[in-house]
Coordinates of C-alpha atoms and ligand atoms in Angstrom, one line a residue:
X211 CA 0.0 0.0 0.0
X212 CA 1.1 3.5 0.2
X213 CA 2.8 4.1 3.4
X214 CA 4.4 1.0 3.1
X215 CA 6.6 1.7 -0.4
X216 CA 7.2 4.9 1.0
X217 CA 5.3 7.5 -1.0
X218 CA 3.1 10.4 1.2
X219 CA -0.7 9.6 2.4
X220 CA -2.3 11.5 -0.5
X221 CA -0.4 8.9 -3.2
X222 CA -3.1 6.6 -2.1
X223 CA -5.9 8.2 -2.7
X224 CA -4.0 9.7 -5.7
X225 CA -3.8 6.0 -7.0
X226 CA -7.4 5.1 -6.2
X227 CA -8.8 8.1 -7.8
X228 CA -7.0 7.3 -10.6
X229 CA -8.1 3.8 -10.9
X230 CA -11.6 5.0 -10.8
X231 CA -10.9 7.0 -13.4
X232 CA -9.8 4.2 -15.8
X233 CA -12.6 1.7 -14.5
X234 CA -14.7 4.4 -15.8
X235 CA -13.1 5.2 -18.8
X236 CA -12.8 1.1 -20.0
X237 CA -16.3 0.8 -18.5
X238 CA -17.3 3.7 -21.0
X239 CA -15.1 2.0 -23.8
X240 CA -17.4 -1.0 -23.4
X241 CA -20.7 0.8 -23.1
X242 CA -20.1 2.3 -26.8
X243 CA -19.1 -1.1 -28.1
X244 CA -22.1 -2.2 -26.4
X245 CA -24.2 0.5 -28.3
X246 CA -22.5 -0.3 -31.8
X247 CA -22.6 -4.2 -32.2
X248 CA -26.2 -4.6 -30.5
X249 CA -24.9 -5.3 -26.6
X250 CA -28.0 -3.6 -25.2
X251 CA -31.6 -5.1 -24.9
X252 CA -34.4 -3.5 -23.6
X253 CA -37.0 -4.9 -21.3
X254 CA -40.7 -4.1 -21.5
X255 CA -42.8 -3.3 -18.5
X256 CA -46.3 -3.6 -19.0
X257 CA -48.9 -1.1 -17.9
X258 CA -52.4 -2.0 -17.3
X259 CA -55.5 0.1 -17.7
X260 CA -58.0 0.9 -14.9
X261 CA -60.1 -2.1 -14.9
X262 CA -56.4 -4.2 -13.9
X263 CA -57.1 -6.3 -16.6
X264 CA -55.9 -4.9 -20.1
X265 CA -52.2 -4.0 -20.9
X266 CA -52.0 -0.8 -23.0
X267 CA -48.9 0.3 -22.7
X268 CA -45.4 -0.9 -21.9
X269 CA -43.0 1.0 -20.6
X270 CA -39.1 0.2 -22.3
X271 CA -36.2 -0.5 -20.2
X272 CA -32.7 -0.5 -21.2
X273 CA -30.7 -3.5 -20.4
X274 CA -26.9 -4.0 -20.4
X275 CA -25.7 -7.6 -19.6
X276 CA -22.2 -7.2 -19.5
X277 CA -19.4 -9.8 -20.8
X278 CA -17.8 -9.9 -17.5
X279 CA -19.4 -8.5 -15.3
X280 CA -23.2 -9.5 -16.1
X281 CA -25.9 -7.1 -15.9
X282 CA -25.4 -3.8 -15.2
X283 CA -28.2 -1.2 -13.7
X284 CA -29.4 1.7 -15.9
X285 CA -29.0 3.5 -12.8
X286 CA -25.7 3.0 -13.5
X287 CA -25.3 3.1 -16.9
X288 CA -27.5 5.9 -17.9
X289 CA -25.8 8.4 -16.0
X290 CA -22.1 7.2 -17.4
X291 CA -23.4 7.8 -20.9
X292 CA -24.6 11.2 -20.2
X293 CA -21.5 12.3 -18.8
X294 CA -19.5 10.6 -21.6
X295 CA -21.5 11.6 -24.5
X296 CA -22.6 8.5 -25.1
X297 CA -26.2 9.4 -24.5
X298 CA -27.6 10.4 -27.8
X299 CA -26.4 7.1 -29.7
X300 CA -27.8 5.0 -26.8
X301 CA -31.0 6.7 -27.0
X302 CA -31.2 6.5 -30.9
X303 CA -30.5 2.1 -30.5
X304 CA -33.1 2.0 -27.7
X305 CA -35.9 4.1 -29.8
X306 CA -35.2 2.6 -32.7
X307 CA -35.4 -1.3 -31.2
X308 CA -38.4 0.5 -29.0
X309 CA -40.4 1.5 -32.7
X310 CA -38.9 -1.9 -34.2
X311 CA -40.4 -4.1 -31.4
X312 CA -44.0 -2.2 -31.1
X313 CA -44.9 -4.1 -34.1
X314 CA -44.4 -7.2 -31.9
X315 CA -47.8 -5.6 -30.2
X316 CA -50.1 -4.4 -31.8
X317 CA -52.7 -1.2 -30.3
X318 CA -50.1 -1.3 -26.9
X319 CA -48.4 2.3 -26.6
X320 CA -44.9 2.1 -26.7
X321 CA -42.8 4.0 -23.5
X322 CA -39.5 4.6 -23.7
X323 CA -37.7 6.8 -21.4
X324 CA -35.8 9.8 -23.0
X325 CA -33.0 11.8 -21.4
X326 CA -32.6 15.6 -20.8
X327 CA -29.6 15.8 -23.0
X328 CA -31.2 13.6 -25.8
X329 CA -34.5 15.6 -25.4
X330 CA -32.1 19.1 -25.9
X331 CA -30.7 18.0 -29.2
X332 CA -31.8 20.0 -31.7
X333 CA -32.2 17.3 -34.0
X334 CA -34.7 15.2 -31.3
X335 CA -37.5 15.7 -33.0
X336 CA -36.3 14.8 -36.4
X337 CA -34.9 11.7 -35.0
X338 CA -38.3 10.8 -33.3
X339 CA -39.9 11.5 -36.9
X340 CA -37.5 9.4 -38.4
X341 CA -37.4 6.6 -36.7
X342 CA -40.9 6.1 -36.9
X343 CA -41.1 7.0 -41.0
X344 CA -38.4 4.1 -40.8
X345 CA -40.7 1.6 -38.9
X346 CA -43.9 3.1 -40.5
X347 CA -45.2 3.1 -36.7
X348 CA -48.2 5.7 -36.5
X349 CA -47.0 8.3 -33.7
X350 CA -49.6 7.7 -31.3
X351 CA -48.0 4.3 -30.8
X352 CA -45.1 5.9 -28.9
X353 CA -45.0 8.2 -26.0
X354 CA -41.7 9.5 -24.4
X355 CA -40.9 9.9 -20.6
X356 CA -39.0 12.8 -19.4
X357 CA -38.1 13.8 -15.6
X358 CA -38.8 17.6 -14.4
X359 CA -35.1 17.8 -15.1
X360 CA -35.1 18.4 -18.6
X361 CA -37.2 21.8 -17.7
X362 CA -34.2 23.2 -16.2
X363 CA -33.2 26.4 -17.8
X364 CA -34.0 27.5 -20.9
X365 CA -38.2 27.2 -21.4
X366 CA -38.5 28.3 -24.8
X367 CA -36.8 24.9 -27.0
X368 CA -38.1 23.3 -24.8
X369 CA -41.4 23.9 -25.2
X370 CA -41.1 24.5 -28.7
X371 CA -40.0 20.7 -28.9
X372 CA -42.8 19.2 -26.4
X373 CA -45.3 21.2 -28.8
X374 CA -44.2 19.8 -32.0
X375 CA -44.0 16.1 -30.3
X376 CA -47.5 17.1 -29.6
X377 CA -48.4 17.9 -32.7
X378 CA -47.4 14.8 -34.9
X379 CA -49.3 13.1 -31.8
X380 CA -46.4 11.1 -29.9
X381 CA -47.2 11.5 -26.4
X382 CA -45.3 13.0 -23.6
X383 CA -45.4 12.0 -20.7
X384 CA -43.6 13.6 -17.1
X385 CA -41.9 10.5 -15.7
X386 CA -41.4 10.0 -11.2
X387 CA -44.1 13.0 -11.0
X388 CA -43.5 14.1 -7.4
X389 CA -40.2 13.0 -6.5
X390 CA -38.0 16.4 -7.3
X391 CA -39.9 19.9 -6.7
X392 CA -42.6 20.2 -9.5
X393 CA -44.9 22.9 -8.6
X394 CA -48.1 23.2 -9.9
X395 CA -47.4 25.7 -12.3
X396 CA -45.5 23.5 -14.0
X397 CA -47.8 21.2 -14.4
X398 CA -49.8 24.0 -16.6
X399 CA -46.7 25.9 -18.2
X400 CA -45.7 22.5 -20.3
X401 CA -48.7 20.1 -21.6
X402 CA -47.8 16.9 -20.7
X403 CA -50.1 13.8 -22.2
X404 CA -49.2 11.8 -19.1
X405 CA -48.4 12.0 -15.6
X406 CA -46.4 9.6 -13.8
X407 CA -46.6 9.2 -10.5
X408 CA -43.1 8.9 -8.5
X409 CA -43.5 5.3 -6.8
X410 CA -42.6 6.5 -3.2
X411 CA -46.0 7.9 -3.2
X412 CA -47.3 4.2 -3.2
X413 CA -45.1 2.6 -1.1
X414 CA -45.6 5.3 1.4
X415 CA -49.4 4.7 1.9
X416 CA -49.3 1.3 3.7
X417 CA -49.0 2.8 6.4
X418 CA -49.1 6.8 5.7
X419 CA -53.0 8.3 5.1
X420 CA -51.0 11.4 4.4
X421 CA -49.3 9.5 1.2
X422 CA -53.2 8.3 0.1
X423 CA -54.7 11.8 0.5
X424 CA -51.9 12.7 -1.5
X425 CA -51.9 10.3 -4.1
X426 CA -55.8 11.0 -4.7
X427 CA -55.2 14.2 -4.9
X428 CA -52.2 14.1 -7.7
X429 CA -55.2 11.8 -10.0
X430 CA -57.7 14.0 -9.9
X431 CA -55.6 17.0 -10.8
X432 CA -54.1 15.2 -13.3
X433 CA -57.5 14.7 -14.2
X434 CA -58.6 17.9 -14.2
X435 CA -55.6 19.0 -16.3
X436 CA -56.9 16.6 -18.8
X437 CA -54.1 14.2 -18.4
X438 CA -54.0 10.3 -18.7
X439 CA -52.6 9.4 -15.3
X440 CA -50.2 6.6 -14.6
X441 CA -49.0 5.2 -11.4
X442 CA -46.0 3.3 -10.8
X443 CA -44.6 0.7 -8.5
X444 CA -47.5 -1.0 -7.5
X445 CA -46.4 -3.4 -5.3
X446 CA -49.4 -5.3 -3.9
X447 CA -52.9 -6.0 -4.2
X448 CA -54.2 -3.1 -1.7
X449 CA -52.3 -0.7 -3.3
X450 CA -53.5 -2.0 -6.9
X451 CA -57.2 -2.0 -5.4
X452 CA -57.0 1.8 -3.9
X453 CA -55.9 2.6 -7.3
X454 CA -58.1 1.3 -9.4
X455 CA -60.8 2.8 -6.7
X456 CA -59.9 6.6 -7.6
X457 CA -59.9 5.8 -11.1
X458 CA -56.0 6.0 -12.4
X459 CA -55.7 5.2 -15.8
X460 CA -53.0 3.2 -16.0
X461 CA -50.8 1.1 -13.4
X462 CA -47.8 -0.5 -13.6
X463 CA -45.6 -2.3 -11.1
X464 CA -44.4 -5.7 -10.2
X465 CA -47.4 -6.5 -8.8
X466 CA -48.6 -6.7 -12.2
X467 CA -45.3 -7.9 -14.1
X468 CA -41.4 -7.1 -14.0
X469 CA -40.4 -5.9 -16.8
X470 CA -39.5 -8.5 -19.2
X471 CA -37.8 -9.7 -22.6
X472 CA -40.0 -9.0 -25.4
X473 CA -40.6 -12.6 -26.4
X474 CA -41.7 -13.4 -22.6
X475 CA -44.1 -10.0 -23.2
X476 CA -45.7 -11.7 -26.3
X477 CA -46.4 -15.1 -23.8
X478 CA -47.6 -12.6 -20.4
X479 CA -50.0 -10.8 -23.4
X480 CA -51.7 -13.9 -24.6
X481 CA -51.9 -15.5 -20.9
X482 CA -52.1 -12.5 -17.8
X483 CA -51.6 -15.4 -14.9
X484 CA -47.6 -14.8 -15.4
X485 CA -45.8 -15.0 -11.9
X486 CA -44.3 -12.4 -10.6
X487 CA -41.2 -13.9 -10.2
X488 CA -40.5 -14.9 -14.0
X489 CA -37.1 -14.6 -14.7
X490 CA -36.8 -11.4 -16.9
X491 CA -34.6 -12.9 -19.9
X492 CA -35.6 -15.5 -22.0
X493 CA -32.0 -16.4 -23.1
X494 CA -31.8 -17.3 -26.5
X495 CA -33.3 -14.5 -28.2
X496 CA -31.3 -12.4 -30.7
X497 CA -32.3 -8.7 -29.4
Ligands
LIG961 P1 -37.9 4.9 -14.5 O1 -38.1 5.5 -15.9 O2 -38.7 5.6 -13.5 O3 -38.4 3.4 -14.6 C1 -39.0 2.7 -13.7 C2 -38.1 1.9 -12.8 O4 -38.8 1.3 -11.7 C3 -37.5 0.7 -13.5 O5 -36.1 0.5 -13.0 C4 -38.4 -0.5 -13.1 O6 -37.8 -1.7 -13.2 C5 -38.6 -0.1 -11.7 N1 -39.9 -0.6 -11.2 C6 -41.0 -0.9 -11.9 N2 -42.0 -1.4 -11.1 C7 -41.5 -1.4 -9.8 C8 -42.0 -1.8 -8.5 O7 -43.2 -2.2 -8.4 N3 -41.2 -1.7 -7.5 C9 -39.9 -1.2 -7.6 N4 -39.2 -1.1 -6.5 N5 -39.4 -0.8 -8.8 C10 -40.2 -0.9 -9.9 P2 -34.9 0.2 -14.0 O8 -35.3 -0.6 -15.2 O9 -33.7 -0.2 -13.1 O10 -34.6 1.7 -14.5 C11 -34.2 2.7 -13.7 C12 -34.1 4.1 -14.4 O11 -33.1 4.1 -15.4 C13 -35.4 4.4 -15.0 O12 -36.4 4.9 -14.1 C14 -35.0 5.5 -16.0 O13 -34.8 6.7 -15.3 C15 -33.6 5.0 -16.4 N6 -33.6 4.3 -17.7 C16 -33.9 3.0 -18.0 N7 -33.9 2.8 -19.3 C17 -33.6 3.9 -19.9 C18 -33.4 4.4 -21.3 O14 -33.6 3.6 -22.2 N8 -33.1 5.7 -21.4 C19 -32.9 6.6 -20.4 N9 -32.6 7.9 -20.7 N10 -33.1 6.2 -19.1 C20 -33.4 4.9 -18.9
LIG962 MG1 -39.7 5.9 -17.0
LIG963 MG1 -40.4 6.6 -13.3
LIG964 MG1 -36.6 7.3 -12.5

């Protein structure tokens, strides 16, 4: 270690910074190779309608099973590829498998999560349009999800691009609703398709009446603001049932299904009694 060949106290953390610096610079290496030669797969989440009993929508996932290290969070990945640059390409494979895929099923909406530096691109729209001109996939088949994050700073492109999303009738929808500092205004200042509830909300009303007062309060002005509601990380059947009670539009959460491979989606679609605990790869599909 470092005191012991002789070098000062800081040389160690010297040396471990810089080791962390070339685990993530390899680890970004791989990441891009993983984007170019198809090393990503997505995982599709379905989303049920009010009734509990309908999926129309599915919400994608990106997936990175590593060669050596084996799968690899999004929570981790998603945040190296924005700080590396690596973010528009990812987003362009995952849209464009996303658009592919939604062939696969037929009337479900298509989710796929969209990041605040891919949504700033000036080209974002184009690329939306593009990709689904490519896959001849009528717009209303897709929606995208963006945090409150991307509304940091500069309104006006912003808005310019949510309105011309609008428009050619992709839907947007504002994704963990409730977990940063949205105000109200906001909610009005930008026209958001969809809301998306934050899941703490839910797993904070077992035993919280302050979480459920709040959660029925978020659907109904989502309501109000004309917007198709969606709650995530429904967890149980009590949560599932309080839901459905107030009306929410749409639920998703693995008391319903994890997300999965897109072959297992096409099985969990034809036959809903799917367990919970289905493995979420299906192995030996070429994604
Ligand atoms: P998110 O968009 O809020 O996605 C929902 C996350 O909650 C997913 O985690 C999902 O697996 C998890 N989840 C769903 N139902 C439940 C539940 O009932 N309980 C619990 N505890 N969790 C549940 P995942 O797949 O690990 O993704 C994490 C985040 O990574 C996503 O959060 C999203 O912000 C980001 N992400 C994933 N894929 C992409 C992508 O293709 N592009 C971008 N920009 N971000 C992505
Ligand atoms: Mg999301
Ligand atoms: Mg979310
Ligand atoms: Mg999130």
């Amino acid at each position: 270690d470092a005191k012991a060949n002789g070098r000062g106290r800081w040389s160690f953390f010297d040396s471990s910074m810089q080791e962390q610096v070339l685990a993530k610079d390899k680890l970004s290496r791989e990441l891009r190779k993983a984007i170019d030669v198809d090393g990503l797969s997505l995982a599709y989440q379905p989303q049920t309608d009010t009734s509990g009993k309908t999926i129309v929508a599915v919400e994608a996932l990106a997936r990175w099973n590593h060669p050596e290290l084996g799968p690899i969070s999004p929570v981790t990945f998603i945040p190296l590829a924005e700080e590396t640059g690596l973010i528009n390409d990812l987003g362009i494979w995952v849209l464009n498998q996303a658009c592919k895929n939604a062939h696969r099923w037929p009337d479900i909406v298509v989710s796929v999560n969209v990041s605040p530096t891919q949504f700033k691109h000036p080209r974002f729209v184009e690329t939306i349009l593009e990709t689904l001109d490519h896959h001849k996939l009528p717009p209303s088949r897709l929606e995208i999800e963006v945090t409150e994050s991307v509304f940091a700073g500069q309104d006006k492109p912003i808005l310019n691009a949510l309105k011309r999303l609008k428009d050619l009738g992709v839907k947007v929808a504002l994704d963990d609703f409730g977990a940063g500092y949205s105000s109200l205004s906001f909610l009005r200042k930008f026209p958001f398709d969809t809301l998306k509830i934050d899941r703490n909300f839910l797993s904070a009303m077992d035993d919280d009446q302050g979480a459920k007062a709040i959660l029925a309060t978020i659907i109904s002005l989502g309501k109000a603001l004309g917007m198709t509601v969606v709650a995530e990380g429904v967890e149980t059947a009590e949560q599932m049932s309080f839901l459905t009670g107030l009306g929410c539009h749409r639920m998703q959460g693995f008391y319903i299904a994890r997300p999965m491979e897109g072959c297992l989606l096409e099985e969990f679609l034809a036959d809903m009694s799917f367990s919970a605990n289905m493995p979420e790869t299906c192995g030996s599909e070429a994604q």
